[in-house]
CSV table of C-alpha atoms and ligand atoms in Angstrom, one decimal:
chain,number,residue,atom,x,y,z
A,1,UNK,CA,9.7,3.0,-25.1
A,2,UNK,CA,9.7,6.1,-22.9
A,3,UNK,CA,9.3,3.9,-19.6
A,4,UNK,CA,12.6,2.0,-20.9
A,5,UNK,CA,14.6,5.1,-21.2
A,6,UNK,CA,13.1,6.5,-17.8
A,7,UNK,CA,14.4,2.9,-16.1
A,8,UNK,CA,17.9,3.1,-17.6
A,9,UNK,CA,18.4,7.0,-16.7
A,10,UNK,CA,17.3,6.1,-13.0
A,11,UNK,CA,19.4,2.8,-13.2
A,12,UNK,CA,22.4,4.5,-14.0
A,13,UNK,CA,22.0,7.8,-12.1
A,14,UNK,CA,24.5,9.8,-14.0
A,15,UNK,CA,25.0,10.5,-17.9
A,16,UNK,CA,24.0,8.0,-20.3
A,17,UNK,CA,24.8,8.6,-24.0
A,18,UNK,CA,22.1,8.6,-26.6
A,19,UNK,CA,24.3,5.4,-28.5
A,20,UNK,CA,24.5,3.7,-25.2
A,21,UNK,CA,20.5,4.0,-24.8
A,22,UNK,CA,19.6,3.1,-28.4
A,23,UNK,CA,22.2,0.0,-28.4
A,24,UNK,CA,21.0,-1.2,-25.0
A,25,UNK,CA,17.4,-0.6,-26.0
A,26,UNK,CA,17.7,-1.9,-29.7
A,27,UNK,CA,16.2,1.2,-31.2
A,28,UNK,CA,17.4,4.0,-33.2
A,29,UNK,CA,18.8,7.4,-31.7
A,30,UNK,CA,15.8,9.1,-33.1
A,31,UNK,CA,13.6,6.9,-31.1
A,32,UNK,CA,15.5,7.6,-27.9
A,33,UNK,CA,15.4,11.4,-28.5
A,34,UNK,CA,11.5,11.3,-28.9
A,35,UNK,CA,11.1,9.4,-25.8
A,36,UNK,CA,13.5,11.7,-23.8
A,37,UNK,CA,11.0,14.8,-25.5
A,38,UNK,CA,8.0,13.0,-24.3
A,39,UNK,CA,9.4,12.5,-20.8
A,40,UNK,CA,10.3,16.0,-20.6
A,41,UNK,CA,6.9,17.0,-21.7
A,42,UNK,CA,5.6,14.6,-18.9
A,43,UNK,CA,7.8,16.9,-16.3
A,44,UNK,CA,10.8,15.0,-16.2
A,45,UNK,CA,13.9,17.2,-15.7
A,46,UNK,CA,16.3,15.8,-18.2
A,47,UNK,CA,19.6,17.3,-18.9
A,48,UNK,CA,21.1,16.8,-22.6
A,49,UNK,CA,24.7,17.6,-22.4
A,50,UNK,CA,26.7,17.0,-26.2
A,51,UNK,CA,29.2,14.5,-26.2
A,52,UNK,CA,28.2,13.2,-22.8
A,53,UNK,CA,24.2,12.2,-23.2
A,54,UNK,CA,21.2,12.6,-21.1
A,55,UNK,CA,21.1,12.6,-17.3
A,56,UNK,CA,17.6,12.6,-15.3
A,57,UNK,CA,17.6,15.4,-12.8
A,58,UNK,CA,14.3,15.3,-11.3
A,59,UNK,CA,11.1,13.5,-11.6
A,60,UNK,CA,7.6,14.8,-11.1
A,61,UNK,CA,5.6,13.4,-8.5
A,62,UNK,CA,3.0,11.7,-10.4
A,63,UNK,CA,1.4,8.4,-10.5
A,64,UNK,CA,1.2,7.6,-14.1
A,65,UNK,CA,1.7,3.8,-14.8
A,66,UNK,CA,5.0,4.5,-16.7
A,67,UNK,CA,6.7,6.2,-13.7
A,68,UNK,CA,5.1,3.5,-11.4
A,69,UNK,CA,6.3,0.8,-13.8
A,70,UNK,CA,9.9,2.3,-13.7
A,71,UNK,CA,10.2,1.9,-10.2
A,72,UNK,CA,9.0,-1.6,-9.8
A,73,UNK,CA,11.0,-4.6,-9.2
A,74,UNK,CA,8.2,-6.9,-8.3
A,75,UNK,CA,7.6,-10.2,-9.6
A,76,UNK,CA,3.6,-9.8,-10.3
A,77,UNK,CA,2.4,-7.0,-8.3
A,78,UNK,CA,1.4,-4.2,-10.9
A,79,UNK,CA,2.0,-6.5,-13.9
A,80,UNK,CA,-0.9,-4.6,-15.2
A,81,UNK,CA,-1.5,-1.1,-14.1
A,82,UNK,CA,-4.7,1.1,-14.7
A,83,UNK,CA,-4.1,4.6,-14.3
A,84,UNK,CA,-7.1,6.9,-13.6
A,85,UNK,CA,-7.2,10.8,-12.9
A,86,UNK,CA,-10.5,10.3,-11.4
A,87,UNK,CA,-12.7,7.1,-10.5
A,88,UNK,CA,-15.5,6.2,-8.1
A,89,UNK,CA,-13.3,3.6,-6.1
A,90,UNK,CA,-10.2,1.9,-7.2
A,91,UNK,CA,-11.5,-1.1,-5.1
A,92,UNK,CA,-14.9,-1.0,-7.7
A,93,UNK,CA,-12.4,-0.9,-10.4
A,94,UNK,CA,-10.4,-3.8,-9.5
A,95,UNK,CA,-13.7,-5.9,-8.8
A,96,UNK,CA,-14.9,-4.8,-12.2
A,97,UNK,CA,-11.5,-6.0,-13.7
A,98,UNK,CA,-11.7,-9.1,-11.5
A,99,UNK,CA,-15.0,-10.2,-13.1
A,100,UNK,CA,-13.7,-9.6,-16.5
A,101,UNK,CA,-10.8,-12.2,-15.7
A,102,UNK,CA,-7.8,-9.9,-14.9
A,103,UNK,CA,-4.9,-11.4,-13.7
A,104,UNK,CA,-3.5,-11.5,-10.2
A,105,UNK,CA,-1.4,-8.5,-9.6
A,106,UNK,CA,-3.7,-5.8,-11.6
A,107,UNK,CA,-3.0,-2.6,-10.2
A,108,UNK,CA,-5.5,0.3,-10.1
A,109,UNK,CA,-4.5,3.5,-9.0
A,110,UNK,CA,-6.3,7.2,-9.0
A,111,UNK,CA,-5.4,10.8,-8.4
A,112,UNK,CA,-8.9,11.4,-7.0
A,113,UNK,CA,-11.7,8.9,-5.9
A,114,UNK,CA,-15.2,10.2,-6.0
A,115,UNK,CA,-16.6,7.4,-3.8
A,116,UNK,CA,-13.7,6.2,-1.8
A,117,UNK,CA,-14.6,3.6,0.5
A,118,UNK,CA,-13.3,2.7,4.0
A,119,UNK,CA,-13.9,-0.1,6.5
A,120,UNK,CA,-17.4,-0.5,8.3
A,121,UNK,CA,-19.4,1.4,5.4
A,122,UNK,CA,-17.5,4.6,6.0
A,123,UNK,CA,-16.2,6.9,3.3
A,124,UNK,CA,-12.6,7.4,2.7
A,125,UNK,CA,-11.7,11.0,1.7
A,126,UNK,CA,-9.3,10.7,-1.5
A,127,UNK,CA,-8.4,14.2,-2.5
A,128,UNK,CA,-6.6,14.8,-5.9
A,129,UNK,CA,-2.9,14.6,-6.1
A,130,UNK,CA,-1.8,14.3,-2.3
A,131,UNK,CA,-2.3,10.7,-1.7
A,132,UNK,CA,-1.8,7.0,-2.9
A,133,UNK,CA,-5.4,5.6,-3.6
A,134,UNK,CA,-4.7,2.3,-4.9
A,135,UNK,CA,-5.9,-1.4,-5.0
A,136,UNK,CA,-4.8,-4.6,-6.4
A,137,UNK,CA,-6.1,-8.0,-7.3
A,138,UNK,CA,-4.9,-11.2,-5.8
A,139,UNK,CA,-6.3,-15.0,-6.1
A,140,UNK,CA,-4.9,-17.0,-3.2
A,141,UNK,CA,-5.4,-20.6,-3.2
A,142,UNK,CA,-6.7,-20.5,0.5
A,143,UNK,CA,-10.2,-21.0,2.4
A,144,UNK,CA,-12.2,-17.9,2.8
A,145,UNK,CA,-11.7,-18.0,6.9
A,146,UNK,CA,-8.0,-17.7,6.2
A,147,UNK,CA,-8.8,-14.2,3.8
A,148,UNK,CA,-8.6,-11.9,6.8
A,149,UNK,CA,-4.7,-12.6,7.3
A,150,UNK,CA,-4.1,-11.1,3.9
A,151,UNK,CA,-5.0,-7.8,5.4
A,152,UNK,CA,-2.2,-8.2,7.9
A,153,UNK,CA,0.1,-9.2,5.6
A,154,UNK,CA,-0.7,-5.7,3.4
A,155,UNK,CA,-0.3,-3.7,6.7
A,156,UNK,CA,3.1,-5.3,7.4
A,157,UNK,CA,4.1,-4.8,3.9
A,158,UNK,CA,3.1,-0.8,4.1
A,159,UNK,CA,4.7,-0.3,7.4
A,160,UNK,CA,7.9,-1.7,6.5
A,161,UNK,CA,7.7,0.1,3.1
A,162,UNK,CA,7.3,3.4,5.0
A,163,UNK,CA,10.1,2.6,7.1
A,164,UNK,CA,12.6,1.8,4.4
A,165,UNK,CA,11.5,4.4,2.4
A,166,UNK,CA,11.3,7.4,5.0
A,167,UNK,CA,12.8,6.0,8.0
A,168,UNK,CA,9.5,6.9,9.8
A,169,UNK,CA,8.4,4.9,12.8
A,170,UNK,CA,5.3,3.5,10.9
A,171,UNK,CA,3.3,1.0,13.3
A,172,UNK,CA,0.4,-1.1,12.9
A,173,UNK,CA,-2.7,-0.7,14.8
A,174,UNK,CA,-4.4,-4.3,14.7
A,175,UNK,CA,-5.5,-5.6,12.4
A,176,UNK,CA,-4.2,-3.1,9.6
A,177,UNK,CA,-4.0,0.5,10.1
A,178,UNK,CA,-0.8,2.4,9.6
A,179,UNK,CA,-0.2,4.8,12.5
A,180,UNK,CA,2.7,7.3,12.7
A,181,UNK,CA,3.1,9.2,16.1
A,182,UNK,CA,-0.3,7.7,17.3
A,183,UNK,CA,-2.2,9.0,14.1
A,184,UNK,CA,-3.6,7.3,11.2
A,185,UNK,CA,-1.7,7.4,8.0
A,186,UNK,CA,-2.9,4.5,6.2
A,187,UNK,CA,-6.1,2.5,6.1
A,188,UNK,CA,-6.7,-0.8,4.0
A,189,UNK,CA,-10.1,-2.1,2.7
A,190,UNK,CA,-9.8,-5.7,1.9
A,191,UNK,CA,-13.0,-7.1,-0.1
A,192,UNK,CA,-13.4,-10.8,-1.2
A,193,UNK,CA,-15.6,-12.8,-3.8
A,194,UNK,CA,-15.9,-16.4,-2.3
A,195,UNK,CA,-17.9,-19.5,-2.6
A,196,UNK,CA,-18.6,-21.9,0.6
A,197,UNK,CA,-14.7,-23.3,0.5
A,198,UNK,CA,-13.0,-21.2,-2.2
A,199,UNK,CA,-11.7,-17.7,-2.7
A,200,UNK,CA,-12.5,-16.5,-6.2
A,201,UNK,CA,-10.5,-13.1,-5.6
A,202,UNK,CA,-9.4,-10.7,-3.0
A,203,UNK,CA,-9.2,-7.0,-3.8
A,204,UNK,CA,-6.8,-5.1,-1.5
A,205,UNK,CA,-7.3,-1.5,-1.4
A,206,UNK,CA,-4.7,0.7,0.2
A,207,UNK,CA,-5.1,4.5,0.9
A,208,UNK,CA,-2.1,6.5,2.0
A,209,UNK,CA,-2.1,10.1,3.3
A,210,UNK,CA,1.2,11.1,1.6
A,211,UNK,CA,1.5,14.9,0.9
A,212,UNK,CA,-1.5,16.6,2.3
A,213,UNK,CA,-0.9,19.2,5.0
A,214,UNK,CA,-4.3,19.7,6.2
A,215,UNK,CA,-7.0,17.6,7.4
A,216,UNK,CA,-10.8,18.4,7.8
A,217,UNK,CA,-11.6,19.4,11.6
A,218,UNK,CA,-13.3,16.0,12.4
A,219,UNK,CA,-10.0,13.9,11.3
A,220,UNK,CA,-7.3,16.5,12.6
A,221,UNK,CA,-7.1,14.7,16.0
A,222,UNK,CA,-6.7,11.2,14.6
A,223,UNK,CA,-5.0,11.7,11.2
A,224,UNK,CA,-1.7,12.6,9.6
A,225,UNK,CA,0.1,12.5,6.4
A,226,UNK,CA,3.6,11.4,5.6
A,227,UNK,CA,4.7,14.9,4.4
A,228,UNK,CA,3.6,16.1,7.9
A,229,UNK,CA,5.6,13.5,9.6
A,230,UNK,CA,8.8,13.9,7.8
A,231,UNK,CA,8.7,17.5,7.0
A,232,UNK,CA,9.2,17.3,3.1
A,233,UNK,CA,7.1,16.2,0.0
A,234,UNK,CA,7.2,12.4,-0.6
A,235,UNK,CA,7.5,10.8,-4.1
A,236,UNK,CA,4.4,8.8,-4.5
A,237,UNK,CA,5.4,6.3,-7.2
A,238,UNK,CA,8.3,5.1,-5.2
A,239,UNK,CA,6.4,4.4,-2.2
A,240,UNK,CA,3.8,2.3,-4.3
A,241,UNK,CA,6.5,0.3,-5.6
A,242,UNK,CA,8.2,-0.4,-2.3
A,243,UNK,CA,4.5,-1.5,-0.9
A,244,UNK,CA,4.4,-3.9,-3.7
A,245,UNK,CA,8.0,-5.3,-3.1
A,246,UNK,CA,7.0,-5.8,0.5
A,247,UNK,CA,3.7,-7.3,0.0
A,248,UNK,CA,5.1,-9.9,-2.6
A,249,UNK,CA,7.7,-10.9,0.0
A,250,UNK,CA,5.3,-11.3,2.8
A,251,UNK,CA,2.6,-12.8,1.0
A,252,UNK,CA,4.8,-15.5,-0.5
A,253,UNK,CA,5.5,-16.7,3.1
A,254,UNK,CA,1.9,-16.4,4.1
A,255,UNK,CA,0.9,-18.6,0.9
A,256,UNK,CA,3.5,-21.1,1.7
A,257,UNK,CA,2.4,-21.5,5.4
A,258,UNK,CA,-1.4,-20.7,5.0
A,259,UNK,CA,-0.9,-19.0,8.1
A,260,UNK,CA,1.0,-16.2,9.8
A,261,UNK,CA,3.3,-18.3,11.9
A,262,UNK,CA,6.5,-17.1,10.2
A,263,UNK,CA,5.6,-13.4,9.7
A,264,UNK,CA,4.0,-13.3,13.5
A,265,UNK,CA,7.4,-11.9,15.0
A,266,UNK,CA,7.8,-9.5,12.4
A,267,UNK,CA,4.2,-8.1,12.6
A,268,UNK,CA,4.5,-7.9,16.3
A,269,UNK,CA,7.7,-6.0,16.2
A,270,UNK,CA,5.4,-3.2,14.4
A,271,UNK,CA,2.5,-3.7,16.5
A,272,UNK,CA,1.5,-0.5,18.4
A,273,UNK,CA,-1.2,-2.4,20.5
A,274,UNK,CA,1.4,-4.9,22.0
A,275,UNK,CA,1.4,-4.7,25.4
A,276,UNK,CA,-1.0,-1.9,25.7
A,277,UNK,CA,-4.4,-1.4,27.5
A,278,UNK,CA,-7.0,-1.5,24.8
A,279,UNK,CA,-10.8,-1.1,24.8
A,280,UNK,CA,-12.4,-4.0,22.7
A,281,UNK,CA,-15.7,-2.8,20.9
A,282,UNK,CA,-18.0,-5.9,20.3
A,283,UNK,CA,-21.9,-6.0,19.6
A,284,UNK,CA,-22.5,-7.0,23.1
A,285,UNK,CA,-20.3,-4.0,24.6
A,286,UNK,CA,-17.0,-2.4,25.4
A,287,UNK,CA,-14.4,-4.4,27.7
A,288,UNK,CA,-11.0,-3.1,28.6
A,289,UNK,CA,-8.1,-5.8,28.0
A,290,UNK,CA,-4.5,-5.9,27.7
A,291,UNK,CA,-3.3,-6.6,24.1
A,292,UNK,CA,-0.7,-9.3,24.1
A,293,UNK,CA,0.0,-9.9,20.6
A,294,UNK,CA,-1.4,-12.0,17.7
A,295,UNK,CA,-1.7,-15.8,17.3
A,296,UNK,CA,-0.6,-17.7,14.0
A,297,UNK,CA,-4.4,-16.8,12.4
A,298,UNK,CA,-3.7,-13.2,13.0
A,299,UNK,CA,-6.2,-12.9,15.7
A,300,UNK,CA,-5.8,-10.4,18.5
A,301,UNK,CA,-4.8,-12.2,21.8
A,302,UNK,CA,-6.3,-10.2,24.9
A,303,UNK,CA,-5.9,-10.5,28.7
A,304,UNK,CA,-8.7,-9.6,31.1
A,305,UNK,CA,-7.8,-8.3,34.8
A,306,UNK,CA,-8.2,-11.9,36.0
A,307,UNK,CA,-5.2,-13.1,33.6
A,308,UNK,CA,-7.9,-15.0,31.3
A,309,UNK,CA,-6.8,-14.9,27.8
A,310,UNK,CA,-8.9,-14.9,24.7
A,311,UNK,CA,-8.8,-14.1,21.1
A,312,UNK,CA,-10.6,-11.6,19.1
A,313,UNK,CA,-11.2,-11.6,15.2
A,314,UNK,CA,-10.7,-8.8,13.0
A,315,UNK,CA,-14.1,-7.8,11.3
A,316,UNK,CA,-16.0,-8.8,14.6
A,317,UNK,CA,-14.5,-6.3,16.9
A,318,UNK,CA,-12.7,-3.1,16.8
A,319,UNK,CA,-10.0,-2.1,19.1
A,320,UNK,CA,-9.2,1.3,20.4
A,321,UNK,CA,-6.8,2.7,22.9
A,322,UNK,CA,-8.2,3.3,26.5
A,323,UNK,CA,-7.3,7.1,26.2
A,324,UNK,CA,-7.4,7.6,22.4
A,325,UNK,CA,-7.0,6.4,19.0
A,326,UNK,CA,-4.4,4.1,19.6
B,1,BTN,C1,-10.4,2.2,6.1
B,1,BTN,O1,-11.3,2.6,6.7
B,1,BTN,O2,-9.2,2.5,7.2
B,1,BTN,C2,-10.0,1.6,5.1
B,1,BTN,C3,-9.4,2.6,4.1
B,1,BTN,C4,-9.3,2.2,2.7
B,1,BTN,C5,-9.1,3.2,1.6
B,1,BTN,C6,-8.5,2.7,0.2
B,1,BTN,S1,-8.1,3.9,-1.0
B,1,BTN,C7,-8.0,3.1,-2.2
B,1,BTN,C8,-9.2,1.8,-1.8
B,1,BTN,N1,-10.2,2.3,-2.6
B,1,BTN,C9,-11.3,2.7,-2.1
B,1,BTN,O3,-12.5,3.0,-2.1
B,1,BTN,N2,-10.8,2.3,-0.7
B,1,BTN,C10,-9.6,1.8,-0.7
C-alpha cells in the first residue's frame, strides 16, 4: 500500500487529500494514514495539513524496492525487485534466480557488494550507499553469437538515461563503459548461460558510481562519479528507473532486428572513440588504429595507416586511447 500512496503523491506533486487517496486506491482513510506514517518512518518528508491533505516534500536517497517501484514506468524491467543491504554480487544473485526460473526483468539491487565483479576477472569496488549496483535478467530469443550486442544496448541505455536525468555529457567507450569527461563512471558486466545455438538467459550487471566524492589512489586518474561531475548528490532510484526505461526502448528494437542496424546511429552519437586514435590490445600485441564506428553487429571498425579497415570484436580485444584511458 505504501508504494501506491507514494506513487500518487509523486504523480500529483501537490496536496492530495486523505479522501482522494482512499477513494482512488480503494482503501480506508486509516490504511492511508498508516501508509503515510510508514513512509515517514522510512525517511520521506510528508507534510500533513488539515483540510488539504498530504504533500511529499522530500524523498530519501534509498534504493528500497518500494522506492524504485514507485519510479518505474517500465513494461517488464523490475517486475520483480530483490533488494539487499549486502550481497556477494548482484550478478551472482540474478544467476541464482535464473536457475530457479525467475522471470525476465527480475532486478537485484544492493547497497553493498562484498564480491563485486568486473570484466576480465577484475574486482569491482562497490562501497555502501554511494553507488548503484544492480543486475537484471533477460531471456532473448537469439543465438549466442548475438549476445555481445546486448551489452552495447545496455551502454546506450545508461548513457541516455544519464543525459536525460542529469544533463551530463555521458559518452560510451566501446563497447560498454560510460565515461564523463574522459573518466569511467559506469561499468557493465554481461554474463550468459547458453547451449550451442540457444541462449538460456543473460545477466546484465551495471555498476554506476553515483555519490562517492573520493576514489582510491589507483582509480583516481581514470574514475569519476555522477556527483563529482554534476556538483550535487544524485537520487539513485530515479536513475535506476531511467536506465530501465531506456533499456526497454532500445532492447525492443534490437530484438526486432536481431542486430544494431537501427540503433547504430544513436550508439555512435554517444561513442567517445568515434574518429579517435586508439590502441587495440590483442593477444598478439598492441596496434594503433583509428576508430571509425561500429557495424550492425556492434563490432568496432578500425582503420590502419594504409587505409585498410578491419573489425574487432568485444571480448577479444580491449581498446584504449593512445594517450590515456579514452
Ligand atoms: C567493468 O569491469 O567495467 C564491469 C563492472 C560491472 C559491475 C557491476 S556492479 C553490479 C553487477 N554485479 C557485479 O558483481 N558486477 C556488476
